[in-house]
XYZ file of C-alpha atoms in Angstrom:
212
model
C 88.328 65.391 84.027
C 90.468 65.893 87.080
C 93.019 68.640 87.474
C 96.547 67.957 86.360
C 98.179 68.969 89.608
C 96.733 66.029 91.546
C 95.617 63.435 89.073
C 92.576 62.215 91.019
C 89.510 64.013 92.355
C 89.909 62.482 95.803
C 93.465 63.793 96.027
C 92.173 67.349 95.694
C 89.828 67.092 98.669
C 92.469 65.454 100.868
C 94.998 68.139 100.004
C 92.429 70.897 100.547
C 91.626 69.512 104.005
C 95.325 69.546 104.897
C 95.705 73.142 103.676
C 92.719 74.256 105.746
C 94.225 72.562 108.806
C 97.555 74.270 108.118
C 95.903 77.670 107.767
C 93.818 77.306 110.928
C 96.674 76.021 113.099
C 99.130 78.655 111.834
C 96.659 81.512 112.411
C 95.837 80.267 115.911
C 99.521 79.832 116.745
C 100.258 83.359 115.562
C 97.342 84.818 117.510
C 98.114 83.020 120.765
C 101.831 83.828 120.649
C 101.171 87.490 119.863
C 98.476 87.662 122.539
C 100.701 86.076 125.150
C 102.395 89.380 125.952
C 100.901 92.546 127.419
C 102.341 95.998 127.011
C 103.849 97.972 129.845
C 103.794 101.772 129.868
C 106.995 103.494 130.903
C 107.312 107.250 131.477
C 110.591 108.593 130.103
C 111.688 112.228 130.503
C 112.860 113.842 127.283
C 114.443 117.296 126.941
C 112.485 119.861 124.987
C 113.920 122.456 122.645
C 113.336 125.214 125.220
C 115.328 123.377 127.857
C 112.239 122.084 129.576
C 111.772 118.424 130.255
C 108.956 116.662 128.513
C 107.526 113.367 129.716
C 107.052 110.662 127.107
C 104.973 107.537 127.616
C 106.503 104.504 125.897
C 104.664 101.193 125.671
C 107.041 98.256 126.048
C 106.381 94.607 125.228
C 108.230 91.482 126.240
C 109.596 89.441 123.390
C 112.845 88.957 121.585
C 114.347 87.101 118.627
C 112.729 83.788 119.589
C 109.213 85.190 119.741
C 109.728 87.268 116.605
C 111.005 84.214 114.727
C 107.973 82.164 115.767
C 105.597 84.923 114.700
C 107.300 85.332 111.322
C 107.243 81.582 110.664
C 103.595 81.128 111.630
C 102.642 84.212 109.617
C 104.474 82.858 106.565
C 102.816 79.453 106.943
C 99.374 81.048 107.215
C 99.927 83.236 104.143
C 101.230 80.283 102.123
C 98.256 78.074 103.007
C 95.795 80.902 102.366
C 97.285 81.731 98.961
C 97.284 78.062 98.020
C 93.588 77.729 98.863
C 92.657 81.021 97.190
C 94.586 80.681 93.933
C 95.360 77.003 93.389
C 92.139 75.377 94.509
C 89.614 78.159 93.910
C 90.851 78.888 90.386
C 91.718 76.458 87.621
C 94.315 78.674 85.945
C 97.004 78.314 88.604
C 98.855 75.013 88.733
C 101.617 74.259 91.197
C 104.076 71.481 90.300
C 104.086 68.730 92.892
C 107.851 68.859 93.473
C 107.677 72.634 94.071
C 104.882 72.211 96.612
C 106.796 69.443 98.405
C 109.900 71.645 98.598
C 108.005 74.582 100.140
C 106.167 72.310 102.553
C 109.474 70.777 103.651
C 110.982 74.198 104.364
C 107.969 75.316 106.392
C 107.933 71.991 108.241
C 111.494 72.471 109.452
C 110.890 76.121 110.338
C 107.706 75.390 112.292
C 109.446 72.654 114.253
C 112.306 75.016 115.040
C 109.932 77.804 116.069
C 107.879 75.556 118.319
C 110.947 74.120 120.042
C 112.495 77.582 120.443
C 109.431 79.085 122.100
C 108.835 76.004 124.263
C 112.424 76.160 125.547
C 112.423 79.925 126.091
C 112.408 81.605 129.497
C 108.965 83.022 128.793
C 107.523 79.519 129.081
C 109.811 78.135 131.779
C 109.499 81.157 134.083
C 106.102 82.307 132.934
C 104.615 82.595 136.418
C 107.341 85.025 137.473
C 106.536 87.349 134.554
C 102.824 87.658 135.285
C 100.863 89.842 134.420
C 102.975 90.839 131.423
C 103.125 87.286 130.057
C 100.029 85.098 129.769
C 101.127 81.527 130.387
C 98.050 79.793 128.976
C 98.065 81.853 125.785
C 101.763 81.306 125.173
C 101.539 77.553 125.783
C 98.532 77.330 123.481
C 100.554 79.114 120.805
C 103.321 76.529 121.168
C 100.790 73.692 120.898
C 99.248 75.091 117.717
C 102.712 75.695 116.310
C 103.456 71.992 116.701
C 100.051 71.173 115.217
C 100.933 73.245 112.160
C 104.239 71.370 111.983
C 102.409 68.024 111.952
C 100.000 69.274 109.273
C 102.847 70.349 107.010
C 104.728 67.098 107.683
C 101.694 65.103 106.570
C 101.479 67.318 103.494
C 105.103 66.512 102.641
C 104.472 62.772 102.976
C 101.312 63.072 100.893
C 103.122 65.019 98.180
C 105.902 62.437 98.006
C 103.317 59.691 97.648
C 101.644 61.604 94.816
C 104.999 61.984 93.057
C 105.637 58.260 93.439
C 102.247 57.412 91.957
C 102.801 59.761 89.030
C 106.199 58.264 88.333
C 104.722 54.769 88.348
C 101.933 55.848 85.975
C 104.462 57.485 83.648
C 106.596 54.349 83.490
C 103.519 52.242 82.886
C 102.381 54.523 80.056
C 105.814 54.434 78.419
C 106.023 50.630 78.549
C 105.586 49.173 75.014
C 102.450 47.149 74.519
C 103.013 43.822 72.710
C 99.948 42.500 70.914
C 99.533 39.360 68.892
C 96.716 38.294 66.631
C 97.310 34.610 67.208
C 95.618 32.775 70.027
C 97.457 30.679 72.560
C 96.435 27.451 70.832
C 97.792 28.690 67.503
C 101.189 29.722 68.844
C 104.088 27.499 67.858
C 107.222 27.468 69.922
C 110.313 25.799 68.632
C 112.145 24.027 71.440
C 114.709 22.056 69.546
C 115.574 21.622 65.897
C 117.742 18.726 64.850
C 119.801 18.984 61.654
C 119.686 15.219 61.278
C 117.135 13.666 58.981
C 116.842 10.702 61.300
C 113.413 10.668 62.914
C 114.889 9.355 66.136
C 116.982 12.509 66.580
C 114.049 14.947 66.129
C 111.521 15.817 68.809
C 107.958 15.907 67.518
C 104.928 17.016 69.416
C 101.504 18.300 68.505
C 102.312 21.659 70.081
C 106.024 21.891 69.392
C 107.277 21.399 65.841
C 110.911 21.266 64.741
């Protein structure tokens, strides 16, 4: 007996493969984007309570709203895929409705596309060589590539989920269709084509298979 949230055993393995691809690409995108920036130590003088100046060392990192948005999106995608694998596939007690899964996948698809485009169009990528050694160009570009790979994986998952919903709807309509059965064979069936009220034999149509 297959699980109710897919309907077929093969569907489970295909969906699991897509979730693993989503998890791997999202984790790699998050790691490469986060590792694309090095910290820079800055010494800042700070007044002490006794009137003496105290030197503080502050570690600064390049970044901004674009990078933070990409990291949040890839982190959310990785957590979602990991929870799906851990609780939905590994256990039989958790069932996710197909329309709910398609909705979440659609949201993450749009967000991953936005994050990938935002980072790819940012100054950190366009002027990466001028920001060396605080920005690693290869790491940041790899993060963008894996972000787009995660987007493609979630887009395929959306298309797959819509196909599953379509198949379920077709099966439901087929199951609800009334079944008409007849005990008579085709040779015993009698169809009346024309009945004439006249008693004249010339006005009535007689045939071995059609009787009026």
